Amino acid sequence: MLKNSVEFSVKNLYFTSMRNFLRHQPYSSGFKIFLGFSFFLLFSCARQGMPPGGPVDRTPPRVLKTIPPNRAVHVSRTTQIQITFSEKMDRASLNDALFFAPRPEKPIRLKWHGNTLSLMLPDSLLSDQTYLATIGTGAKDRHQNPLRESFTLAFSTGSQLDNGRIFGRAYGTGSLMQIQIWGYILRLTPLPDPETESPQYITQCDANGRFRFRNLSPGNYRLFAVVDREKNRRYVPGYDAIGFPTRDAFLTRADSTDGPLFFRIAVRDTTRPKIISVFATDESHLQIRMSEPVDSLDASNPENFVIRVEDHTPSETLAVRVSYRNRLNAGQIILLTARQDSAVTYRLRLQNIHNRSGNLIDSLKASGTFKGSAQPDTIPPKIVRISPPDSSRTVLPDVFLSCLFSEAMDTASVPSAVELRNAGGKTISGKFLWKQPDFLKFKPDHILKGDQYYRWHFFTNHMTDAQGNKMAEDSLTTVFRVVPDDTLSEISGVIKDPDSLAAGPIFLHIQQSNKPGLQKSIRLKAPGAYRFLYLLPGTYGLSGFRDENRDGRFSPGSLKPFQFSERFFVYPDTILVRSRWPNEGNDLELPK
């Protein structure tokens, strides 16, 4: 009531003002009528109110009817294919999500009449051929609701439908519904190249990454999982994400189903690392700045770095004593050299250096010059980071202790200056492992006892770097507590491999959900029983792979040259771990 009263008062004031304004203006009567009518319309259009319409549409669209009917046979070669939806569709999204196989040589035109889509084929259909019209989950209605799952219309111009099926799952980050599975018939394209050839078959993954091809003819198929960002049915290296198969699919009349096939997709790094700069920090140290992080094993081999005197005959070399990748800056390599001559310009050349994706260094960017330094190395080393940190209270009994130094150390001087003791003062024996000359790991010989405190002591005045400089501090001590035994639990099971001829160790990895720091890995020499011990309560994801090339890491495959991905698995559910309740029977099987 109050709102209506206020609105009436505002209107009355407005029209009174307009009448007085027009009455005293020297305009013609016709113009005054026009002006007054214009202000009336403007006022009327400016009225505020509740927006029209009802609840927001959240219902996904459905396919109601097709011509020809799904799974029809003896379809006329001149039949016009029609698909009717339950509501009006976003036409642009459907254009990108429609796949027709076998693909005709010329493009298909799409024609809409209301909710019905007609496929205008450039030529008549082939005889005795099974056709598939697939609409992926990228198709959306006008309110941007996507199809719940891919829809496939299958029909045949012959007397029967092909019944081959291939199914599987793709894993990746982001929305899995954007992943397409591209299929190539190997008898048509023996070496399919997604960069230049459109696939004969395409389907789209659902929200869980699952996919399925139906009504395929017998034969060999090679599949790729691709995020086609340009939507042009072409893979763009370094831009589109791609996943390579672990094997090809094979269908026969007698065995018409193959799967599951698995894919792990990512944007593959195709760039080669290169040198950005080389700088001598003192007379015995070099800093190499790279365009990207390089493989740590390559960086730790001094033979991969050759230093020669520039413009000098006969050629003289400068010895490289130690090399390693900076753990605080993965794009930087540190070299410890023989004493440099400050009057000389040197040329450094890198060889056999790869980035983390396995790309070899660019030969045109693999060298750089630097001026020798006369500055002696007098800076004492420091301890940069210790793990577990001081005062930690949730350390696991099977912990590896580690220490990162500011530079390469004299590895012989450190072990005698480090000791681990329990609360009673007893020394805990163990092994010292140098991952690289600035990074030390200590593995206790025995599992640490739960609910006890330990002291890790460094007699730093006895430690020296590789050049003989002592640390400035006299000593450093950290204290940590191991969690009580009754807080922990374990995960166990058996892993099998149906391929009896397969070789290579099996790597298993678990990671606590939403806590990336809580993770563990184990290595099995062969299929069999596994156990993850000393786990904190929570939910864990389990995955693994068979390291067939025995390089210690997962090989995802490649396109050029083509290589299959190593076989991997992802446990379908998270695994709940409760204190003192071992979670057993988590059996796994590697894909065929």
Coordinates of C-alpha atoms in Angstrom, one line a residue, residues 19-402:
R19 CA 2.5 20.5 -17.7
N20 CA 4.0 23.6 -16.3
F21 CA 7.2 23.2 -18.3
L22 CA 5.4 22.8 -21.6
R23 CA 2.9 25.6 -20.9
H24 CA 5.6 28.2 -20.6
Q25 CA 7.8 27.0 -23.6
P26 CA 7.6 28.7 -27.0
Y27 CA 7.2 25.4 -28.9
S28 CA 4.4 24.5 -31.3
S29 CA 1.5 22.5 -30.0
G30 CA 2.5 19.5 -32.1
F31 CA 6.1 19.4 -30.8
K32 CA 4.8 19.8 -27.2
I33 CA 2.5 16.7 -27.7
F34 CA 5.5 14.7 -29.1
L35 CA 7.8 15.8 -26.3
G36 CA 5.2 15.0 -23.6
F37 CA 4.5 11.6 -25.1
S38 CA 8.2 10.8 -25.2
F39 CA 8.7 11.7 -21.5
F40 CA 5.7 9.5 -20.7
L41 CA 7.2 6.5 -22.5
L42 CA 10.5 7.1 -20.8
F43 CA 8.9 7.2 -17.4
S44 CA 6.9 4.1 -18.1
C45 CA 10.0 2.1 -19.3
A46 CA 11.9 3.0 -16.2
R47 CA 9.5 1.3 -13.9
Q48 CA 11.1 -1.2 -11.6
G49 CA 9.6 -4.6 -10.7
M50 CA 10.3 -8.3 -10.3
P51 CA 12.0 -9.9 -13.3
P52 CA 9.7 -12.1 -15.4
G53 CA 10.0 -15.9 -15.5
G54 CA 10.0 -18.7 -13.1
P55 CA 12.7 -20.9 -11.5
V56 CA 16.1 -21.2 -13.1
D57 CA 16.2 -24.1 -15.6
R58 CA 18.6 -26.8 -14.3
T59 CA 17.1 -29.8 -16.3
P60 CA 19.6 -31.3 -18.8
P61 CA 18.3 -31.7 -22.4
R62 CA 17.3 -35.1 -23.8
V63 CA 17.0 -36.6 -27.3
L64 CA 13.3 -37.5 -27.8
K65 CA 13.2 -38.8 -31.3
T66 CA 15.5 -39.6 -34.3
I67 CA 15.1 -40.4 -38.0
P68 CA 16.0 -43.1 -38.7
P69 CA 15.2 -44.8 -35.4
N70 CA 18.2 -45.8 -33.3
R71 CA 19.6 -49.2 -34.4
A72 CA 17.6 -49.3 -37.6
V73 CA 18.8 -51.4 -40.5
H74 CA 18.0 -51.3 -44.3
V75 CA 18.1 -47.5 -44.0
S76 CA 17.7 -45.8 -47.4
R77 CA 21.0 -44.2 -48.7
T78 CA 19.1 -40.9 -49.2
T79 CA 17.5 -40.7 -45.8
Q80 CA 17.7 -37.3 -44.2
I81 CA 18.9 -37.7 -40.6
Q82 CA 17.0 -35.8 -37.9
I83 CA 17.4 -35.5 -34.2
T84 CA 14.7 -34.0 -32.0
F85 CA 15.5 -32.6 -28.6
S86 CA 13.3 -32.0 -25.5
E87 CA 14.0 -28.3 -25.6
K88 CA 15.7 -25.6 -27.7
M89 CA 19.5 -26.1 -27.9
D90 CA 22.5 -23.7 -27.9
R91 CA 23.4 -24.3 -31.6
A92 CA 27.0 -23.2 -31.3
S93 CA 27.7 -25.8 -28.6
L94 CA 26.0 -28.5 -30.5
N95 CA 28.0 -27.7 -33.7
D96 CA 31.2 -28.4 -31.7
A97 CA 29.8 -31.6 -30.0
L98 CA 28.3 -33.4 -33.1
F99 CA 30.4 -36.2 -34.5
F100 CA 29.4 -38.3 -37.5
A101 CA 31.2 -41.5 -38.5
P102 CA 32.4 -42.6 -40.9
R103 CA 33.3 -39.0 -41.7
P104 CA 32.2 -37.9 -45.2
E105 CA 34.9 -36.2 -47.4
K106 CA 32.9 -32.9 -47.5
P107 CA 31.5 -31.0 -44.5
I108 CA 28.0 -31.7 -43.2
R109 CA 25.5 -28.8 -43.1
L110 CA 23.2 -28.4 -40.1
K111 CA 19.6 -27.1 -40.5
W112 CA 17.3 -26.4 -37.5
H113 CA 13.5 -26.4 -37.4
G114 CA 12.5 -25.6 -33.8
N115 CA 14.0 -28.3 -31.6
T116 CA 14.8 -30.6 -34.5
L117 CA 18.2 -30.8 -36.1
S118 CA 18.6 -32.1 -39.7
L119 CA 22.0 -33.3 -41.0
M120 CA 22.4 -32.3 -44.6
L121 CA 24.9 -34.8 -46.0
P122 CA 27.0 -33.8 -49.0
D123 CA 26.4 -37.2 -50.7
S124 CA 24.2 -40.3 -50.3
L125 CA 25.1 -42.8 -47.7
L126 CA 27.4 -45.8 -48.5
S127 CA 25.8 -49.2 -49.0
D128 CA 26.1 -51.9 -46.3
Q129 CA 27.6 -49.4 -43.8
T130 CA 27.0 -48.8 -40.1
Y131 CA 26.8 -45.1 -39.3
L132 CA 27.1 -43.3 -36.0
A133 CA 25.9 -39.8 -35.2
T134 CA 27.2 -38.9 -31.7
I135 CA 26.4 -35.8 -29.7
G136 CA 28.8 -35.3 -26.9
T137 CA 28.3 -33.9 -23.5
G138 CA 29.5 -30.5 -24.7
A139 CA 26.1 -29.9 -26.3
K140 CA 24.0 -27.6 -24.1
D141 CA 20.5 -26.2 -24.1
R142 CA 19.8 -22.4 -24.2
H143 CA 20.2 -22.2 -20.5
Q144 CA 23.7 -23.9 -20.7
N145 CA 22.7 -27.2 -19.2
P146 CA 24.8 -29.9 -20.9
L147 CA 23.6 -33.4 -21.9
R148 CA 23.9 -35.8 -19.0
E149 CA 25.9 -38.2 -21.1
S150 CA 26.8 -38.6 -24.8
F151 CA 24.1 -39.8 -27.2
T152 CA 24.8 -42.0 -30.2
L153 CA 22.4 -42.7 -33.0
A154 CA 23.4 -45.9 -34.8
F155 CA 21.9 -47.2 -38.0
S156 CA 22.9 -49.3 -41.0
T157 CA 22.2 -49.2 -44.7
G158 CA 22.8 -52.9 -44.7
S159 CA 21.0 -55.9 -43.1
Q160 CA 22.8 -55.7 -39.8
L161 CA 24.6 -53.3 -37.4
D162 CA 28.2 -53.6 -36.4
N163 CA 28.4 -54.3 -32.7
G164 CA 32.0 -53.6 -31.8
R165 CA 32.5 -51.7 -28.5
I166 CA 35.5 -50.0 -26.9
F167 CA 35.3 -48.4 -23.5
G168 CA 37.5 -46.9 -20.9
R169 CA 38.4 -43.9 -18.9
A170 CA 40.5 -40.7 -19.1
Y171 CA 42.1 -39.0 -16.1
G172 CA 43.2 -35.4 -15.9
T173 CA 42.6 -32.0 -14.2
G174 CA 39.7 -29.7 -14.7
S175 CA 36.4 -30.7 -16.3
L176 CA 36.6 -34.2 -17.7
M177 CA 33.6 -33.6 -19.9
Q178 CA 35.8 -31.5 -22.2
I179 CA 38.0 -34.5 -23.1
Q180 CA 37.3 -36.1 -26.4
I181 CA 38.4 -39.6 -27.4
W182 CA 39.5 -39.8 -31.0
G183 CA 39.5 -43.1 -32.9
Y184 CA 41.5 -44.1 -36.0
I185 CA 41.0 -47.3 -38.0
L186 CA 44.5 -48.5 -38.5
R187 CA 43.8 -50.2 -41.9
L188 CA 42.8 -46.7 -43.2
T189 CA 45.6 -44.8 -41.4
P190 CA 48.4 -47.1 -40.4
L191 CA 50.3 -44.3 -38.6
P192 CA 47.5 -41.8 -37.5
D193 CA 48.7 -38.3 -36.8
P194 CA 46.2 -36.2 -34.8
E195 CA 48.1 -33.1 -35.8
T196 CA 47.1 -33.4 -39.5
E197 CA 44.3 -36.0 -39.7
S198 CA 40.8 -35.8 -38.3
P199 CA 39.7 -39.0 -36.6
Q200 CA 37.2 -41.4 -38.1
Y201 CA 35.3 -41.7 -34.7
I202 CA 34.9 -39.2 -31.9
T203 CA 33.1 -39.4 -28.6
Q204 CA 33.2 -37.3 -25.4
C205 CA 33.9 -38.3 -21.8
D206 CA 31.2 -37.9 -19.1
A207 CA 31.8 -36.0 -15.9
N208 CA 33.8 -39.0 -14.5
G209 CA 36.0 -39.3 -17.5
R210 CA 34.3 -42.5 -18.8
F211 CA 33.8 -43.0 -22.5
R212 CA 32.3 -45.7 -24.8
F213 CA 32.3 -46.3 -28.5
R214 CA 29.5 -48.5 -29.9
N215 CA 28.6 -50.2 -33.2
L216 CA 32.2 -50.3 -34.5
S217 CA 33.2 -52.6 -37.3
P218 CA 35.9 -55.3 -36.7
G219 CA 39.4 -54.1 -36.9
N220 CA 42.3 -52.4 -35.2
Y221 CA 41.8 -49.0 -33.6
R222 CA 44.2 -46.5 -32.1
L223 CA 42.7 -44.0 -29.7
F224 CA 43.8 -40.7 -28.3
A225 CA 42.3 -38.6 -25.5
V226 CA 42.4 -34.9 -26.5
V227 CA 41.2 -31.6 -25.2
D228 CA 40.5 -29.9 -28.6
R229 CA 40.7 -26.2 -27.5
E230 CA 40.4 -24.9 -31.1
K231 CA 37.5 -27.3 -31.8
N232 CA 39.0 -28.0 -35.2
R233 CA 39.5 -31.8 -34.9
R234 CA 43.3 -31.2 -34.9
Y235 CA 45.8 -31.7 -32.0
V236 CA 48.0 -28.6 -31.4
P237 CA 51.2 -29.6 -29.6
G238 CA 52.0 -27.6 -26.5
Y239 CA 48.5 -26.1 -26.5
D240 CA 46.0 -29.0 -26.4
A241 CA 46.1 -31.6 -23.7
I242 CA 46.6 -35.2 -25.0
G243 CA 46.7 -38.7 -23.5
F244 CA 48.3 -41.7 -25.3
P245 CA 47.0 -45.2 -25.2
T246 CA 48.7 -48.1 -23.4
R247 CA 47.9 -50.3 -26.4
D248 CA 45.7 -50.4 -29.5
A249 CA 42.2 -51.8 -29.4
F250 CA 41.3 -54.9 -31.5
L251 CA 37.8 -56.0 -32.4
T252 CA 36.6 -59.2 -34.2
R253 CA 33.2 -60.7 -34.9
A254 CA 33.8 -63.3 -32.2
D255 CA 35.2 -60.8 -29.7
S256 CA 33.5 -57.5 -30.3
T257 CA 34.3 -55.7 -27.0
D258 CA 37.6 -54.3 -25.9
G259 CA 38.4 -52.4 -22.7
P260 CA 38.9 -50.8 -20.4
L261 CA 41.5 -48.5 -22.0
F262 CA 43.0 -45.8 -19.8
F263 CA 44.4 -42.4 -20.6
R264 CA 46.2 -39.8 -18.5
I265 CA 46.1 -36.5 -20.3
A266 CA 48.2 -33.4 -19.9
V267 CA 49.6 -30.6 -22.1
R268 CA 52.8 -32.1 -23.3
D269 CA 55.9 -29.9 -23.1
T270 CA 57.4 -29.8 -26.6
T271 CA 59.9 -27.0 -26.1
R272 CA 63.6 -27.7 -25.7
P273 CA 65.5 -26.2 -22.7
K274 CA 68.1 -23.6 -23.5
I275 CA 70.7 -21.5 -21.7
I276 CA 69.6 -18.0 -20.7
S277 CA 72.8 -16.9 -19.0
V278 CA 76.1 -18.0 -17.4
F279 CA 77.7 -16.1 -14.6
A280 CA 80.8 -16.8 -12.4
T281 CA 79.9 -15.9 -8.8
D282 CA 83.5 -16.5 -7.7
E283 CA 86.7 -18.1 -9.0
S284 CA 85.3 -21.6 -8.5
H285 CA 81.5 -21.4 -9.0
L286 CA 79.2 -20.9 -12.0
Q287 CA 75.5 -20.2 -12.1
I288 CA 73.7 -21.4 -15.2
R289 CA 70.2 -20.0 -15.7
M290 CA 68.0 -22.2 -17.8
S291 CA 64.8 -21.5 -19.7
E292 CA 63.0 -24.2 -17.6
P293 CA 63.8 -26.8 -15.0
V294 CA 66.0 -29.7 -16.2
D295 CA 66.3 -33.3 -15.2
S296 CA 68.1 -33.5 -11.9
L297 CA 70.1 -36.6 -12.9
D298 CA 71.4 -34.9 -16.0
A299 CA 72.4 -31.9 -14.0
S300 CA 74.3 -34.0 -11.5
N301 CA 76.6 -35.5 -14.1
P302 CA 79.8 -33.2 -14.5
E303 CA 80.5 -34.9 -17.8
N304 CA 77.5 -33.1 -19.3
F305 CA 79.3 -29.7 -18.9
V306 CA 82.4 -28.9 -21.0
I307 CA 84.2 -25.6 -20.4
R308 CA 86.9 -24.4 -22.9
V309 CA 89.0 -21.2 -23.2
E310 CA 87.4 -19.1 -25.9
D311 CA 89.5 -18.2 -29.0
H312 CA 92.5 -20.2 -27.8
T313 CA 94.7 -22.6 -29.7
P314 CA 95.4 -25.3 -28.7
S315 CA 92.1 -25.5 -26.8
E316 CA 92.3 -25.6 -23.0
T317 CA 89.6 -26.9 -20.8
L318 CA 88.5 -25.9 -17.3
A319 CA 87.6 -28.9 -15.2
V320 CA 84.1 -29.3 -13.7
R321 CA 84.4 -30.9 -10.3
V322 CA 80.7 -30.9 -9.1
S323 CA 77.4 -30.1 -10.8
Y324 CA 73.9 -30.1 -9.5
R325 CA 70.4 -28.4 -9.8
N326 CA 69.5 -25.8 -7.3
R327 CA 66.7 -27.3 -5.2
L328 CA 65.4 -23.8 -4.3
N329 CA 65.4 -22.7 -8.0
A330 CA 64.9 -25.6 -10.3
G331 CA 65.8 -23.5 -13.3
Q332 CA 69.3 -22.9 -12.1
I333 CA 72.3 -25.3 -12.3
I334 CA 75.4 -24.8 -10.1
L335 CA 78.9 -25.9 -11.2
L336 CA 82.0 -26.1 -9.0
T337 CA 85.0 -25.7 -11.3
A338 CA 88.7 -25.7 -11.0
R339 CA 90.2 -22.2 -10.3
Q340 CA 89.3 -19.8 -13.1
D341 CA 91.6 -17.3 -14.7
S342 CA 90.1 -13.8 -14.5
A343 CA 91.9 -12.7 -17.7
V344 CA 90.2 -15.4 -19.8
T345 CA 86.8 -15.7 -21.4
Y346 CA 85.4 -19.2 -21.3
R347 CA 82.8 -21.0 -23.3
L348 CA 80.5 -23.5 -21.6
R349 CA 78.7 -26.1 -23.6
L350 CA 75.9 -28.4 -22.3
Q351 CA 75.3 -31.9 -23.6
N352 CA 72.8 -34.7 -22.8
I353 CA 70.7 -32.3 -20.8
H354 CA 66.9 -32.9 -20.9
N355 CA 64.0 -31.1 -19.3
R356 CA 61.5 -32.9 -17.1
S357 CA 59.5 -34.0 -20.2
G358 CA 62.5 -35.6 -21.8
N359 CA 63.2 -33.0 -24.4
L360 CA 66.9 -32.6 -25.3
I361 CA 68.5 -29.2 -25.0
D362 CA 68.3 -27.0 -28.1
S363 CA 71.7 -27.4 -29.8
L364 CA 71.7 -23.8 -30.9
K365 CA 71.1 -22.6 -27.4
A366 CA 73.4 -25.1 -25.5
S367 CA 76.4 -22.8 -25.0
G368 CA 77.3 -19.5 -23.5
T369 CA 80.4 -17.5 -22.6
F370 CA 81.5 -16.0 -19.2
K371 CA 84.4 -14.1 -17.9
G372 CA 86.6 -15.8 -15.3
S373 CA 86.4 -14.4 -11.8
A374 CA 89.2 -13.5 -9.4
Q375 CA 86.9 -13.4 -6.4
P376 CA 87.9 -16.1 -3.9
D377 CA 85.1 -18.2 -2.3
T378 CA 85.1 -17.1 1.4
I379 CA 81.4 -17.3 2.1
P380 CA 80.6 -19.9 4.8
P381 CA 77.9 -22.5 4.1
K382 CA 74.6 -22.4 5.9
I383 CA 71.8 -24.9 6.7
V384 CA 68.8 -23.7 4.6
R385 CA 66.1 -26.2 5.5
I386 CA 65.7 -29.2 7.9
S387 CA 63.0 -31.8 7.7
P388 CA 61.1 -32.5 9.9
P389 CA 61.1 -28.9 11.1
D390 CA 61.9 -28.1 14.7
S391 CA 59.1 -28.8 17.2
S392 CA 57.2 -31.0 14.8
R393 CA 54.8 -33.3 16.7
T394 CA 53.3 -35.5 14.0
V395 CA 56.4 -37.2 12.6
L396 CA 55.9 -40.8 11.3
P397 CA 58.0 -43.7 12.7
D398 CA 59.6 -44.5 9.3
V399 CA 60.7 -40.9 8.6
F400 CA 63.6 -40.0 6.4
L401 CA 65.4 -36.9 7.9
S402 CA 66.9 -34.4 5.5

